[in-house]
Amino acid sequence: MTEKHPALDLLKPAEESESPRFQIEVRSSASTRERDLEELGNCLRASPPWIPAKFFYDARGSELFEAITELPEYYQTRTEELLLLGVADQVAARSEATELLELGSGAARKTRTLLDAMSRSGLLQRYVPIDVDPVVTRRVAAELLAEYPALEIHAIITDILAPLVALPQGHHRLVIFLGGTIGNLNDDACERFLDGIGEVINTGDHFLLGVDRIKSKARLEAAYNDSAGITADFNLNILEVVNAFAHGDFDQNGFEHVSIYNEAKHRIEMWLRARSPQRVALADLDLELSFETGDSILTEISTKYDKGLIQAKLDHAGFELEDWHTDEESLFGLALARRR
Ligand SMILES: C[S@@+](CC[C@H](N)C(=O)[O-])C[C@H]1O[C@@H](n2cnc3c(N)ncnc32)[C@H](O)[C@@H]1O
């Protein structure tokens, strides 16, 4: 096993003895909380105010996201899963990776497709899930340890948008970032993020990226305005996470879920719109906010891509696109890239 970075505040070291094949680093400390508070304060003071997407994912947010992936309107997960089933052996063979490192791993439902292919190739040794939610990450790690009896798991709970320092070393790595999550990053954040990945993977290592493709406004808006109202619950839950994090008093009932496709920016925008005038206090931010009816908070962008757009971004970050896979309806894309 690799050594941990000395600067990390490991909150639950005792649990590393759960299995000799499992360790988890919770990279949370007073300084990361200060940084997150400052970031949240800056975002809420901006015009329009916004909330970083990582605040969606407390235990309930992760559960709601899993429910979203099962919705009939939400084609993304099942389409990406089918694509992965078709290409996993090819990806495993091309990458020759012994380690699968997953960013924003969440429930890791589709990850098994790749773990299976890497097992079949006889190379798989270690899985490194990195996510902000410790609850879902621990649950999934326990499941995977049982399903893959020889697999080592080194989980890291951290913000994937902060520099990815002190990653475990010693393996030939395949980095994956699935679910179209890259679409949640604006242009600057996306560039910084891809540059950061370039720093943590070695020349010749591979990167597999799932992107949701540009398509009709009707299809996209249906996917983010499901008839069962789960996406609305997921969106509103972010206020509870912010309340818990910053001792705030947002009232969920005072806001409503809005999702629209911004065609000019080829992105879905999720907002929370005030149903009536709202006053909100966030004690830990020393911040009071007021909203008139109709004032809105931007909670998520989900940018949609085509092959050329994503290839340009990868190229800029020092990756060469090796393969581009898409489904018959061109709904979703999988880009396999190699560090130049
Ligand atoms: C859209 S979900 C995708 C989950 C899974 N990869 C999939 O494809 O279904 C995004 C995942 O990334 C995690 N996440 C979001 N922002 C994050 C951040 N800044 N740092 C670490 N994890 C983050 C969430 O907890 C969640 O598990």
Short mmCIF file of C-alpha atoms and ligand atoms in Angstrom, two decimals:
data_model
loop_
_atom_site.label_atom_id
_atom_site.label_comp_id
_atom_site.label_asym_id
_atom_site.label_seq_id
_atom_site.Cartn_x
_atom_site.Cartn_y
_atom_site.Cartn_z
CA MET A 1 0.00 0.00 0.00
CA THR A 2 1.12 3.53 -0.68
CA GLU A 3 1.89 6.13 1.93
CA LYS A 4 -0.51 8.93 2.56
CA HIS A 5 0.28 12.55 2.13
CA PRO A 6 1.41 13.84 5.54
CA ALA A 7 -0.61 17.03 5.25
CA LEU A 8 -3.88 15.14 5.04
CA ASP A 9 -6.24 15.08 7.96
CA LEU A 10 -7.41 11.47 7.92
CA LEU A 11 -10.63 11.44 9.84
CA LYS A 12 -11.36 7.72 10.06
CA PRO A 13 -8.11 5.78 9.99
CA ALA A 14 -9.53 2.99 12.16
CA GLU A 15 -11.89 1.94 9.38
CA GLU A 16 -8.97 1.15 7.12
CA SER A 17 -8.68 -2.14 8.96
CA GLU A 18 -12.12 -3.21 7.64
CA SER A 19 -10.30 -5.23 4.98
CA PRO A 20 -6.59 -5.48 4.20
CA ARG A 21 -7.55 -4.74 0.60
CA PHE A 22 -9.31 -1.47 1.47
CA GLN A 23 -8.21 1.94 2.55
CA ILE A 24 -9.99 5.26 2.52
CA GLU A 25 -8.54 8.72 2.90
CA VAL A 26 -10.94 11.47 3.93
CA ARG A 27 -9.12 14.58 2.88
CA SER A 28 -11.11 16.98 4.94
CA SER A 29 -9.57 19.47 7.28
CA ALA A 30 -10.17 22.85 8.83
CA SER A 31 -8.46 24.46 5.86
CA THR A 32 -10.62 22.68 3.27
CA ARG A 33 -13.73 23.76 5.18
CA GLU A 34 -12.47 27.36 5.20
CA ARG A 35 -11.79 27.13 1.46
CA ASP A 36 -15.24 25.66 0.76
CA LEU A 37 -16.93 28.32 2.90
CA GLU A 38 -15.10 31.06 1.05
CA GLU A 39 -15.99 29.54 -2.31
CA LEU A 40 -19.66 29.17 -1.35
CA GLY A 41 -19.81 32.75 -0.05
CA ASN A 42 -18.28 34.11 -3.26
CA CYS A 43 -20.71 32.12 -5.39
CA LEU A 44 -23.78 33.21 -3.40
CA ARG A 45 -22.68 36.87 -3.53
CA ALA A 46 -22.25 36.72 -7.33
CA SER A 47 -24.84 37.96 -9.76
CA PRO A 48 -26.68 35.75 -10.46
CA PRO A 49 -25.93 33.77 -7.31
CA TRP A 50 -24.89 30.17 -7.85
CA ILE A 51 -23.96 27.08 -5.84
CA PRO A 52 -21.12 24.71 -6.81
CA ALA A 53 -22.39 21.31 -7.96
CA LYS A 54 -20.53 19.39 -5.26
CA PHE A 55 -23.12 20.66 -2.76
CA PHE A 56 -25.72 18.38 -4.37
CA TYR A 57 -24.06 15.30 -2.96
CA ASP A 58 -24.85 14.57 0.65
CA ALA A 59 -26.18 11.04 1.28
CA ARG A 60 -29.70 12.05 0.16
CA GLY A 61 -28.38 13.89 -2.90
CA SER A 62 -26.45 10.80 -4.00
CA GLU A 63 -29.57 8.64 -3.48
CA LEU A 64 -31.66 11.04 -5.51
CA PHE A 65 -29.05 11.09 -8.26
CA GLU A 66 -29.14 7.28 -8.37
CA ALA A 67 -32.93 7.47 -8.70
CA ILE A 68 -32.52 9.97 -11.56
CA THR A 69 -30.32 7.52 -13.45
CA GLU A 70 -33.26 5.03 -13.49
CA LEU A 71 -35.80 7.51 -14.89
CA PRO A 72 -37.26 6.84 -18.35
CA GLU A 73 -36.47 10.40 -19.48
CA TYR A 74 -32.85 10.21 -18.31
CA TYR A 75 -31.27 8.39 -21.26
CA GLN A 76 -27.69 9.24 -20.23
CA THR A 77 -26.86 6.43 -17.80
CA ARG A 78 -28.34 3.53 -19.76
CA THR A 79 -26.88 4.79 -23.03
CA GLU A 80 -23.41 5.21 -21.57
CA GLU A 81 -23.68 1.79 -19.92
CA LEU A 82 -24.52 0.11 -23.24
CA LEU A 83 -21.67 1.94 -24.93
CA LEU A 84 -19.29 0.79 -22.21
CA LEU A 85 -20.44 -2.81 -22.54
CA GLY A 86 -19.55 -2.66 -26.22
CA VAL A 87 -16.09 -1.10 -25.83
CA ALA A 88 -14.83 -2.17 -22.39
CA ASP A 89 -12.63 -5.03 -23.63
CA GLN A 90 -11.13 -2.81 -26.29
CA VAL A 91 -10.44 -0.06 -23.73
CA ALA A 92 -8.87 -2.56 -21.33
CA ALA A 93 -6.68 -3.99 -24.09
CA ARG A 94 -5.57 -0.61 -25.38
CA SER A 95 -4.82 0.88 -22.01
CA GLU A 96 -3.16 -2.24 -20.53
CA ALA A 97 -3.98 -0.58 -17.22
CA THR A 98 -3.57 -2.32 -13.87
CA GLU A 99 -5.39 0.46 -12.02
CA LEU A 100 -8.76 2.08 -12.65
CA LEU A 101 -8.95 5.57 -11.15
CA GLU A 102 -12.44 7.06 -11.24
CA LEU A 103 -13.25 10.72 -10.66
CA GLY A 104 -16.72 11.48 -9.30
CA SER A 105 -17.25 7.74 -8.90
CA GLY A 106 -20.60 7.93 -7.04
CA ALA A 107 -22.54 4.65 -7.20
CA ALA A 108 -20.03 3.29 -9.75
CA ARG A 109 -22.81 1.36 -11.50
CA LYS A 110 -21.15 1.50 -14.92
CA THR A 111 -17.68 1.05 -13.49
CA ARG A 112 -18.23 -2.69 -13.15
CA THR A 113 -18.25 -3.00 -16.93
CA LEU A 114 -14.66 -1.79 -17.02
CA LEU A 115 -13.59 -3.68 -13.90
CA ASP A 116 -14.94 -6.86 -15.52
CA ALA A 117 -13.06 -6.21 -18.76
CA MET A 118 -9.84 -5.45 -16.88
CA SER A 119 -10.32 -8.64 -14.84
CA ARG A 120 -10.79 -10.63 -18.05
CA SER A 121 -7.55 -9.16 -19.36
CA GLY A 122 -5.88 -10.45 -16.18
CA LEU A 123 -4.32 -7.06 -15.41
CA LEU A 124 -6.69 -5.51 -12.86
CA GLN A 125 -5.13 -4.86 -9.45
CA ARG A 126 -6.48 -1.65 -7.93
CA TYR A 127 -9.52 0.61 -8.06
CA VAL A 128 -9.18 4.22 -6.89
CA PRO A 129 -12.60 5.90 -6.53
CA ILE A 130 -12.46 9.64 -5.82
CA ASP A 131 -15.64 11.41 -4.76
CA VAL A 132 -16.90 14.07 -2.39
CA ASP A 133 -19.52 11.79 -0.79
CA PRO A 134 -18.05 9.36 1.78
CA VAL A 135 -21.31 7.47 2.34
CA VAL A 136 -21.83 6.27 -1.21
CA THR A 137 -18.09 5.66 -1.66
CA ARG A 138 -17.86 3.39 1.39
CA ARG A 139 -20.99 1.48 0.38
CA VAL A 140 -19.74 0.89 -3.14
CA ALA A 141 -16.27 -0.09 -1.94
CA ALA A 142 -17.78 -2.75 0.35
CA GLU A 143 -19.83 -4.13 -2.58
CA LEU A 144 -16.84 -4.20 -4.92
CA LEU A 145 -14.54 -5.87 -2.38
CA ALA A 146 -17.06 -8.71 -2.20
CA GLU A 147 -17.60 -8.87 -5.97
CA TYR A 148 -13.89 -8.79 -6.93
CA PRO A 149 -12.01 -10.98 -4.42
CA ALA A 150 -8.52 -9.91 -5.52
CA LEU A 151 -9.20 -6.20 -6.02
CA GLU A 152 -7.48 -3.57 -3.85
CA ILE A 153 -9.47 -0.39 -3.28
CA HIS A 154 -7.90 2.90 -2.28
CA ALA A 155 -10.76 5.41 -1.95
CA ILE A 156 -10.19 9.14 -1.61
CA ILE A 157 -12.83 11.58 -0.39
CA THR A 158 -11.90 14.94 -1.77
CA ASP A 159 -12.89 17.71 -4.17
CA ILE A 160 -11.84 16.62 -7.63
CA LEU A 161 -11.62 20.27 -8.68
CA ALA A 162 -8.87 20.93 -6.15
CA PRO A 163 -5.35 19.83 -7.13
CA LEU A 164 -5.22 16.02 -7.12
CA VAL A 165 -2.11 15.59 -4.99
CA ALA A 166 -0.46 12.51 -3.52
CA LEU A 167 -2.34 9.90 -5.50
CA PRO A 168 -1.31 6.30 -4.94
CA GLN A 169 1.49 5.35 -7.32
CA GLY A 170 2.96 2.24 -8.84
CA HIS A 171 0.35 1.25 -11.39
CA HIS A 172 -0.33 1.73 -15.05
CA ARG A 173 -3.45 3.84 -14.88
CA LEU A 174 -6.75 4.25 -16.69
CA VAL A 175 -8.52 7.42 -15.48
CA ILE A 176 -12.27 7.59 -16.07
CA PHE A 177 -14.74 10.44 -15.70
CA LEU A 178 -18.21 9.22 -16.62
CA GLY A 179 -21.80 10.36 -16.56
CA GLY A 180 -21.26 13.54 -18.55
CA THR A 181 -20.13 15.14 -15.27
CA ILE A 182 -17.55 17.19 -17.18
CA GLY A 183 -20.54 19.16 -18.47
CA ASN A 184 -20.99 20.59 -14.96
CA LEU A 185 -17.79 22.60 -15.33
CA ASN A 186 -17.72 25.99 -16.98
CA ASP A 187 -15.01 26.64 -19.59
CA ASP A 188 -12.37 27.84 -17.11
CA ALA A 189 -13.02 25.07 -14.60
CA CYS A 190 -13.03 22.49 -17.39
CA GLU A 191 -9.67 23.67 -18.65
CA ARG A 192 -8.16 23.64 -15.15
CA PHE A 193 -9.64 20.21 -14.49
CA LEU A 194 -8.27 18.66 -17.70
CA ASP A 195 -4.88 20.26 -17.09
CA GLY A 196 -4.97 18.73 -13.60
CA ILE A 197 -5.65 15.27 -15.02
CA GLY A 198 -2.75 15.77 -17.38
CA GLU A 199 -0.58 16.28 -14.28
CA VAL A 200 -1.63 13.05 -12.57
CA ILE A 201 -1.42 10.62 -15.42
CA ASN A 202 1.80 9.52 -16.98
CA THR A 203 2.69 9.60 -20.65
CA GLY A 204 0.94 6.69 -22.32
CA ASP A 205 -1.73 6.36 -19.62
CA HIS A 206 -5.31 6.58 -20.86
CA PHE A 207 -8.29 8.74 -20.01
CA LEU A 208 -11.87 7.70 -20.74
CA LEU A 209 -14.37 10.53 -20.71
CA GLY A 210 -18.17 10.26 -21.03
CA VAL A 211 -19.92 13.27 -22.57
CA ASP A 212 -23.56 14.01 -23.17
CA ARG A 213 -24.05 15.11 -26.76
CA ILE A 214 -25.73 18.17 -28.22
CA LYS A 215 -29.27 17.23 -29.20
CA SER A 216 -32.79 18.62 -29.39
CA LYS A 217 -34.02 21.07 -26.77
CA ALA A 218 -37.12 18.94 -26.21
CA ARG A 219 -35.17 15.77 -25.45
CA LEU A 220 -32.78 17.57 -23.13
CA GLU A 221 -35.40 19.51 -21.23
CA ALA A 222 -37.43 16.33 -20.71
CA ALA A 223 -34.37 14.65 -19.18
CA TYR A 224 -34.00 17.43 -16.61
CA ASN A 225 -37.71 17.94 -15.90
CA ASP A 226 -38.82 14.37 -15.24
CA SER A 227 -42.49 13.71 -14.70
CA ALA A 228 -41.90 12.03 -11.31
CA GLY A 229 -40.30 15.20 -9.94
CA ILE A 230 -37.09 13.47 -8.80
CA THR A 231 -34.84 16.02 -10.49
CA ALA A 232 -36.79 18.78 -8.73
CA ASP A 233 -36.19 17.05 -5.36
CA PHE A 234 -32.51 16.65 -6.21
CA ASN A 235 -32.23 20.33 -7.12
CA LEU A 236 -34.04 21.53 -3.99
CA ASN A 237 -31.97 19.23 -1.75
CA ILE A 238 -28.93 21.40 -2.48
CA LEU A 239 -30.45 24.03 -0.17
CA GLU A 240 -30.50 21.52 2.69
CA VAL A 241 -26.85 20.67 2.06
CA VAL A 242 -25.94 24.36 2.08
CA ASN A 243 -27.98 24.88 5.27
CA ALA A 244 -26.17 22.04 7.01
CA PHE A 245 -22.76 23.16 5.79
CA ALA A 246 -23.04 26.87 6.58
CA HIS A 247 -25.75 26.94 9.29
CA GLY A 248 -28.24 28.50 6.92
CA ASP A 249 -32.02 28.77 6.89
CA PHE A 250 -32.98 28.40 3.23
CA ASP A 251 -36.60 27.25 3.05
CA GLN A 252 -36.96 24.60 0.30
CA ASN A 253 -40.66 25.42 -0.01
CA GLY A 254 -39.80 28.99 -0.96
CA PHE A 255 -38.13 27.89 -4.21
CA GLU A 256 -39.06 25.91 -7.30
CA HIS A 257 -37.02 23.83 -9.74
CA VAL A 258 -36.45 25.23 -13.24
CA SER A 259 -34.45 23.54 -16.01
CA ILE A 260 -33.93 25.11 -19.41
CA TYR A 261 -31.69 24.37 -22.37
CA ASN A 262 -29.58 27.38 -23.29
CA GLU A 263 -29.01 26.70 -26.99
CA ALA A 264 -26.42 29.43 -27.48
CA LYS A 265 -24.21 27.88 -24.79
CA HIS A 266 -25.38 24.32 -25.60
CA ARG A 267 -26.00 23.66 -21.93
CA ILE A 268 -28.80 22.77 -19.58
CA GLU A 269 -29.14 25.26 -16.75
CA MET A 270 -30.85 24.26 -13.52
CA TRP A 271 -32.12 27.06 -11.36
CA LEU A 272 -33.99 27.47 -8.10
CA ARG A 273 -36.50 30.27 -8.51
CA ALA A 274 -38.01 32.08 -5.52
CA ARG A 275 -41.79 31.46 -5.34
CA SER A 276 -42.20 34.45 -3.03
CA PRO A 277 -39.89 36.99 -1.35
CA GLN A 278 -37.25 35.18 0.72
CA ARG A 279 -34.77 36.26 3.36
CA VAL A 280 -31.99 33.81 4.08
CA ALA A 281 -29.26 33.94 6.72
CA LEU A 282 -26.10 31.82 6.53
CA ALA A 283 -24.42 32.15 9.91
CA ASP A 284 -21.05 30.61 9.03
CA LEU A 285 -20.74 32.88 6.01
CA ASP A 286 -21.88 35.95 7.90
CA LEU A 287 -24.21 36.48 4.96
CA GLU A 288 -27.82 37.54 4.55
CA LEU A 289 -29.50 37.16 1.19
CA SER A 290 -32.83 38.45 -0.03
CA PHE A 291 -34.75 37.24 -3.05
CA GLU A 292 -37.73 38.84 -4.77
CA THR A 293 -40.31 36.55 -6.35
CA GLY A 294 -38.73 35.11 -9.51
CA ASP A 295 -35.12 35.75 -8.46
CA SER A 296 -33.10 32.63 -9.15
CA ILE A 297 -30.00 30.74 -8.03
CA LEU A 298 -28.04 28.82 -10.67
CA THR A 299 -27.41 25.33 -9.26
CA GLU A 300 -26.12 23.38 -12.24
CA ILE A 301 -24.89 23.77 -15.75
CA SER A 302 -24.62 20.67 -17.89
CA THR A 303 -22.80 21.50 -21.09
CA LYS A 304 -23.41 19.26 -24.07
CA TYR A 305 -20.64 18.41 -26.49
CA ASP A 306 -19.94 17.11 -29.95
CA LYS A 307 -16.81 15.29 -30.98
CA GLY A 308 -15.00 18.39 -32.27
CA LEU A 309 -15.64 20.43 -29.12
CA ILE A 310 -14.36 17.76 -26.76
CA GLN A 311 -11.43 16.86 -28.99
CA ALA A 312 -10.30 20.50 -28.93
CA LYS A 313 -10.47 20.60 -25.12
CA LEU A 314 -8.55 17.33 -24.79
CA ASP A 315 -5.97 18.45 -27.29
CA HIS A 316 -5.44 21.71 -25.42
CA ALA A 317 -4.78 19.73 -22.21
CA GLY A 318 -2.18 17.50 -23.88
CA PHE A 319 -4.33 14.50 -24.71
CA GLU A 320 -4.65 12.79 -28.06
CA LEU A 321 -8.10 11.43 -28.90
CA GLU A 322 -7.61 7.76 -29.83
CA ASP A 323 -11.20 6.58 -30.14
CA TRP A 324 -14.62 8.17 -30.17
CA HIS A 325 -17.63 5.93 -29.56
CA THR A 326 -21.24 6.91 -29.84
CA ASP A 327 -24.62 5.15 -29.91
CA GLU A 328 -26.97 4.81 -32.89
CA GLU A 329 -29.01 7.84 -31.86
CA SER A 330 -25.88 9.94 -31.16
CA LEU A 331 -27.11 10.63 -27.65
CA PHE A 332 -23.89 10.09 -25.71
CA GLY A 333 -20.18 9.94 -26.49
CA LEU A 334 -17.20 8.14 -25.01
CA ALA A 335 -13.79 9.61 -25.74
CA LEU A 336 -10.70 7.49 -25.15
CA ALA A 337 -7.64 9.70 -25.02
CA ARG A 338 -3.99 9.14 -24.34
CA ARG A 339 -1.56 11.46 -22.61
CA ARG A 340 0.84 12.69 -25.30
C1 LIG B 1 -23.38 13.24 -11.99
S1 LIG B 1 -22.79 12.18 -10.73
C2 LIG B 1 -22.05 10.90 -11.69
C3 LIG B 1 -21.83 9.65 -10.92
C4 LIG B 1 -21.23 8.50 -11.72
N1 LIG B 1 -19.86 8.79 -12.13
C5 LIG B 1 -22.06 8.20 -12.94
O1 LIG B 1 -21.53 8.28 -14.04
O2 LIG B 1 -23.24 7.86 -12.80
C6 LIG B 1 -21.44 13.12 -10.14
C7 LIG B 1 -20.60 12.44 -9.07
O3 LIG B 1 -19.46 13.26 -8.84
C8 LIG B 1 -19.35 13.60 -7.46
N2 LIG B 1 -18.89 14.99 -7.42
C9 LIG B 1 -19.51 16.08 -7.92
N3 LIG B 1 -18.73 17.18 -7.76
C10 LIG B 1 -17.60 16.74 -7.14
C11 LIG B 1 -16.42 17.39 -6.71
N4 LIG B 1 -16.23 18.70 -6.90
N5 LIG B 1 -15.47 16.63 -6.12
C12 LIG B 1 -15.64 15.29 -5.92
N6 LIG B 1 -16.73 14.62 -6.32
C13 LIG B 1 -17.71 15.34 -6.93
C14 LIG B 1 -20.73 13.40 -6.86
O4 LIG B 1 -20.68 13.06 -5.48
C15 LIG B 1 -21.29 12.28 -7.74
O5 LIG B 1 -20.99 11.03 -7.20
#
